[in-house]
Coordinates of N, CA, C and O in Angstrom, one line a residue:
M77 N 32.5 47.2 107.1 CA 31.8 47.4 105.8 C 30.3 47.8 106.1 O 29.6 47.2 107.0
R78 N 29.8 48.8 105.5 CA 28.5 49.3 105.7 C 27.5 48.6 104.7 O 27.8 48.6 103.5
L79 N 26.4 48.1 105.2 CA 25.4 47.5 104.3 C 24.5 48.6 103.8 O 24.0 49.4 104.6
T80 N 24.2 48.6 102.5 CA 23.2 49.5 102.0 C 21.9 48.8 102.2 O 21.8 47.6 102.5
N81 N 20.8 49.6 102.0 CA 19.5 49.0 102.1 C 19.2 47.8 101.2 O 18.7 46.8 101.6
V82 N 19.7 48.0 100.0 CA 19.5 46.9 99.0 C 20.3 45.6 99.4 O 19.7 44.5 99.3
S83 N 21.5 45.8 99.7 CA 22.3 44.6 100.1 C 21.8 44.0 101.4 O 21.8 42.7 101.5
F84 N 21.2 44.8 102.3 CA 20.6 44.2 103.5 C 19.4 43.4 103.2 O 19.2 42.3 103.7
V85 N 18.6 43.9 102.3 CA 17.4 43.2 101.9 C 17.7 41.9 101.2 O 17.2 40.8 101.5
R86 N 18.7 41.9 100.3 CA 19.2 40.7 99.7 C 19.7 39.7 100.7 O 19.5 38.5 100.6
S87 N 20.4 40.2 101.7 CA 21.0 39.3 102.7 C 19.9 38.7 103.5 O 19.9 37.5 103.7
V88 N 18.9 39.4 103.9 CA 17.8 38.9 104.6 C 17.0 37.9 103.8 O 16.6 36.8 104.3
A89 N 16.7 38.2 102.5 CA 16.0 37.4 101.6 C 16.7 36.0 101.4 O 16.1 35.0 101.5
K90 N 18.0 36.1 101.3 CA 18.8 34.8 101.1 C 18.7 34.0 102.4 O 18.5 32.8 102.3
T91 N 18.8 34.6 103.5 CA 18.7 33.9 104.8 C 17.3 33.3 104.9 O 17.2 32.1 105.3
G92 N 16.3 34.0 104.6 CA 14.9 33.5 104.7 C 14.7 32.3 103.7 O 14.1 31.3 104.1
K93 N 15.3 32.4 102.6 CA 15.2 31.3 101.6 C 15.9 30.0 102.1 O 15.4 28.9 102.0
E94 N 17.0 30.2 102.8 CA 17.8 29.1 103.3 C 17.0 28.5 104.5 O 17.0 27.3 104.7
I95 N 16.4 29.3 105.3 CA 15.6 28.8 106.5 C 14.5 28.0 106.0 O 14.2 26.9 106.6
L96 N 13.8 28.4 105.0 CA 12.6 27.7 104.4 C 13.0 26.4 103.6 O 12.2 25.6 103.3
G97 N 14.3 26.4 103.3 CA 14.8 25.2 102.5 C 14.5 25.3 101.1 O 14.7 24.3 100.3
K98 N 14.1 26.5 100.6 CA 13.8 26.6 99.2 C 15.0 26.5 98.3 O 14.9 26.2 97.1
D99 N 16.2 26.7 98.8 CA 17.4 26.5 98.1 C 17.7 25.0 97.9 O 18.6 24.7 97.1
R100 N 17.0 24.2 98.5 CA 17.1 22.7 98.4 C 15.9 22.0 97.8 O 15.7 20.9 98.0
Q101 N 15.0 22.8 97.2 CA 13.7 22.3 96.8 C 13.5 22.5 95.2 O 14.0 23.5 94.7
I102 N 12.8 21.5 94.7 CA 12.5 21.6 93.2 C 10.9 21.5 93.1 O 10.3 21.0 94.0
F103 N 10.4 22.0 92.0 CA 9.0 22.0 91.7 C 8.9 21.1 90.5 O 9.6 21.2 89.5
V104 N 8.1 20.1 90.6 CA 7.9 19.1 89.5 C 6.4 19.2 89.1 O 5.5 19.1 89.9
H105 N 6.2 19.4 87.8 CA 4.8 19.5 87.3 C 4.6 18.6 86.1 O 5.5 18.1 85.5
E106 N 3.3 18.5 85.8 CA 2.8 17.6 84.8 C 3.0 16.1 85.2 O 3.3 15.2 84.3
L107 N 2.8 15.8 86.5 CA 2.8 14.4 86.9 C 1.6 13.7 86.4 O 0.5 14.2 86.2
S108 N 1.8 12.4 86.1 CA 0.7 11.5 85.8 C -0.3 11.4 86.9 O 0.2 11.4 88.1
W109 N -1.5 11.2 86.7 CA -2.5 11.1 87.8 C -2.3 9.9 88.7 O -2.7 9.9 89.8
H110 N -1.7 8.9 88.2 CA -1.5 7.7 89.0 C -0.1 7.7 89.7 O 0.2 6.8 90.4
T111 N 0.7 8.7 89.5 CA 2.0 8.8 90.1 C 1.8 9.3 91.6 O 1.1 10.3 91.8
G112 N 2.4 8.6 92.5 CA 2.2 9.0 93.9 C 3.5 9.5 94.5 O 4.6 9.5 93.9
R113 N 3.4 9.8 95.8 CA 4.6 10.3 96.6 C 5.7 9.3 96.6 O 6.9 9.7 96.4
K114 N 5.4 8.1 96.7 CA 6.5 7.0 96.7 C 7.3 7.0 95.4 O 8.5 6.9 95.5
Q115 N 6.6 7.1 94.3 CA 7.3 7.0 93.0 C 8.1 8.3 92.8 O 9.2 8.2 92.2
V116 N 7.6 9.4 93.2 CA 8.3 10.7 93.1 C 9.6 10.6 93.9 O 10.7 10.9 93.4
M117 N 9.5 10.2 95.2 CA 10.6 10.1 96.0 C 11.6 9.1 95.5 O 12.9 9.4 95.6
Q118 N 11.2 8.0 95.0 CA 12.1 7.0 94.5 C 12.8 7.5 93.3 O 14.0 7.3 93.2
H119 N 12.2 8.2 92.4 CA 12.8 8.7 91.2 C 13.9 9.7 91.6 O 15.0 9.7 91.0
F120 N 13.6 10.7 92.4 CA 14.5 11.8 92.7 C 15.6 11.4 93.8 O 16.6 12.0 93.9
S121 N 15.4 10.2 94.4 CA 16.5 9.8 95.4 C 17.8 9.4 94.7 O 18.8 9.4 95.3
K122 N 17.7 9.1 93.4 CA 19.0 8.8 92.7 C 19.9 10.0 92.5 O 21.0 9.9 92.2
F123 N 19.3 11.2 92.8 CA 20.1 12.5 92.7 C 20.6 13.0 94.0 O 21.4 13.9 94.1
G124 N 20.2 12.4 95.1 CA 20.6 12.8 96.4 C 19.5 12.4 97.4 O 18.4 12.0 97.0
E125 N 19.8 12.5 98.7 CA 18.8 12.2 99.7 C 17.6 13.1 99.8 O 17.8 14.3 99.9
V126 N 16.5 12.5 99.6 CA 15.2 13.3 99.6 C 14.8 13.5 101.1 O 14.6 12.5 101.8
E127 N 14.5 14.7 101.5 CA 14.1 15.0 102.8 C 12.6 15.0 102.9 O 12.0 14.4 103.9
S128 N 11.9 15.5 101.9 CA 10.4 15.4 101.9 C 9.9 15.6 100.5 O 10.6 16.1 99.6
C129 N 8.6 15.2 100.3 CA 7.9 15.3 99.1 C 6.5 15.6 99.4 O 5.8 14.9 100.2
T130 N 6.0 16.7 98.8 CA 4.6 17.1 99.0 C 3.9 17.2 97.7 O 4.4 17.8 96.7
I131 N 2.8 16.5 97.6 CA 1.9 16.5 96.4 C 0.5 17.0 96.8 O -0.2 16.3 97.5
P132 N 0.2 18.3 96.5 CA -1.1 18.9 96.9 C -2.2 18.1 96.3 O -2.2 17.7 95.1
L133 N -3.3 18.0 97.1 CA -4.5 17.3 96.6 C -5.6 18.3 96.2 O -5.8 19.3 96.9
N134 N -6.4 17.9 95.2 CA -7.6 18.6 94.9 C -8.7 17.9 95.7 O -9.1 16.8 95.4
L135 N -9.2 18.5 96.8 CA -10.1 17.8 97.7 C -11.5 17.5 97.0 O -12.2 16.6 97.4
D136 N -11.9 18.4 96.0 CA -13.1 18.1 95.4 C -13.1 16.8 94.5 O -14.1 16.1 94.5
Q137 N -12.0 16.6 93.9 CA -11.9 15.4 93.0 C -11.2 14.2 93.7 O -11.3 13.1 93.2
G138 N -10.5 14.5 94.8 CA -9.8 13.4 95.5 C -8.6 12.9 94.8 O -8.0 11.9 95.1
L139 N -8.1 13.7 93.9 CA -6.8 13.4 93.1 C -5.8 14.5 93.4 O -6.2 15.6 93.9
H140 N -4.5 14.2 93.1 CA -3.5 15.3 93.3 C -3.6 16.3 92.1 O -4.3 16.0 91.1
K141 N -3.0 17.4 92.3 CA -3.2 18.5 91.3 C -2.2 18.4 90.2 O -2.2 19.3 89.3
G142 N -1.3 17.4 90.1 CA -0.4 17.2 89.0 C 0.9 17.8 89.2 O 1.7 17.9 88.2
Y143 N 1.2 18.2 90.4 CA 2.6 18.7 90.7 C 3.0 18.3 92.1 O 2.3 17.9 92.9
A144 N 4.4 18.5 92.3 CA 4.9 18.1 93.6 C 6.1 19.1 93.9 O 6.7 19.7 93.1
F145 N 6.4 19.2 95.2 CA 7.5 19.9 95.7 C 8.4 18.8 96.4 O 8.0 18.1 97.2
V146 N 9.7 18.8 95.9 CA 10.6 17.8 96.5 C 11.7 18.6 97.2 O 12.3 19.4 96.5
Q147 N 12.0 18.3 98.4 CA 13.1 18.9 99.1 C 14.2 17.9 99.4 O 13.9 16.8 99.9
F148 N 15.4 18.3 99.1 CA 16.6 17.5 99.4 C 17.3 17.9 100.6 O 17.1 19.0 101.2
K149 N 18.2 17.0 101.1 CA 19.0 17.3 102.3 C 20.1 18.4 101.9 O 20.6 19.1 102.8
S150 N 20.5 18.4 100.6 CA 21.6 19.3 100.2 C 21.3 20.0 98.9 O 20.5 19.6 98.1
K151 N 21.9 21.2 98.8 CA 21.8 22.0 97.5 C 22.4 21.3 96.4 O 21.9 21.4 95.2
A152 N 23.4 20.5 96.6 CA 24.1 19.8 95.5 C 23.1 18.8 94.8 O 23.2 18.6 93.6
S153 N 22.2 18.3 95.5 CA 21.2 17.3 94.9 C 20.3 18.1 93.9 O 20.0 17.5 92.9
V154 N 20.0 19.3 94.2 CA 19.2 20.1 93.3 C 20.0 20.3 92.0 O 19.4 20.2 90.9
A155 N 21.2 20.7 92.2 CA 22.1 20.8 91.0 C 22.2 19.6 90.2 O 22.1 19.6 88.9
N156 N 22.3 18.4 90.8 CA 22.3 17.1 90.1 C 21.0 16.9 89.3 O 21.1 16.5 88.2
V157 N 19.9 17.2 89.9 CA 18.6 17.1 89.2 C 18.6 18.0 87.9 O 18.3 17.5 86.8
L158 N 18.9 19.2 88.1 CA 18.9 20.2 87.0 C 19.9 19.9 86.0 O 19.6 20.1 84.8
N159 N 21.0 19.3 86.3 CA 22.0 18.9 85.3 C 21.6 17.8 84.5 O 22.0 17.6 83.4
A160 N 20.7 17.0 85.1 CA 20.1 15.8 84.3 C 19.0 16.3 83.3 O 18.6 15.5 82.5
G161 N 18.6 17.5 83.4 CA 17.6 18.1 82.5 C 16.4 18.6 83.1 O 15.9 18.1 84.2
S162 N 15.8 19.6 82.5 CA 14.6 20.2 83.1 C 13.3 19.4 82.7 O 12.2 19.7 83.2
Q163 N 13.5 18.4 81.9 CA 12.4 17.5 81.6 C 12.9 16.1 81.7 O 13.9 15.7 81.1
Q164 N 12.2 15.3 82.5 CA 12.6 13.9 82.8 C 11.4 13.0 82.7 O 10.3 13.4 82.8
Q165 N 11.7 11.7 82.5 CA 10.7 10.7 82.4 C 10.4 10.1 83.8 O 11.3 9.6 84.4
L166 N 9.2 10.3 84.3 CA 8.8 9.7 85.6 C 7.6 8.8 85.4 O 6.6 9.3 85.0
E167 N 7.9 7.5 85.6 CA 7.0 6.5 85.2 C 6.7 6.6 83.7 O 7.6 6.4 83.0
D168 N 5.5 6.8 83.3 CA 5.2 6.8 81.9 C 5.0 8.2 81.3 O 4.5 8.3 80.2
K169 N 5.4 9.2 82.0 CA 5.2 10.6 81.5 C 6.4 11.5 81.7 O 7.1 11.4 82.6
A170 N 6.5 12.4 80.7 CA 7.6 13.4 80.8 C 7.1 14.5 81.8 O 6.0 15.1 81.6
V171 N 7.9 14.8 82.8 CA 7.6 15.8 83.8 C 8.6 17.0 83.6 O 9.7 16.7 83.2
K172 N 8.2 18.1 84.0 CA 9.0 19.3 83.9 C 9.5 19.7 85.3 O 8.7 19.6 86.3
I173 N 10.7 20.1 85.4 CA 11.4 20.4 86.7 C 12.0 21.7 86.7 O 12.6 22.1 85.7
R174 N 11.9 22.4 87.8 CA 12.6 23.7 88.0 C 12.9 23.9 89.5 O 12.2 23.3 90.4
A175 N 14.0 24.7 89.7 CA 14.3 25.0 91.1 C 13.4 26.0 91.7 O 12.8 26.8 91.0
M176 N 13.1 25.9 93.0 CA 12.3 26.9 93.7 C 13.1 28.2 93.8 O 14.3 28.1 94.0
Q177 N 12.4 29.3 93.8 CA 13.0 30.6 93.9 C 12.5 31.4 95.0 O 11.5 31.2 95.5

């Protein structure tokens, strides 16, 4: 089978996405200021094994920026999160969730 340029690019892009783990990652935003990495990991661990959680910091303020990246061990865990809804309650605040693309 001969690959066209378009199908080759799609194939490479998919492979790159899998290598980076983005197919196993979600983006969570509108976090409460007092919600930390431990609480985020604890909340999402009920959907599957969490591999990592990154919450970027605003160095000027010393606070996080209000969003997080959560990476799971499997793609099925991402599906479990999304099936539970794109808006969930985390601690005392409703957060929005989407899959990484």
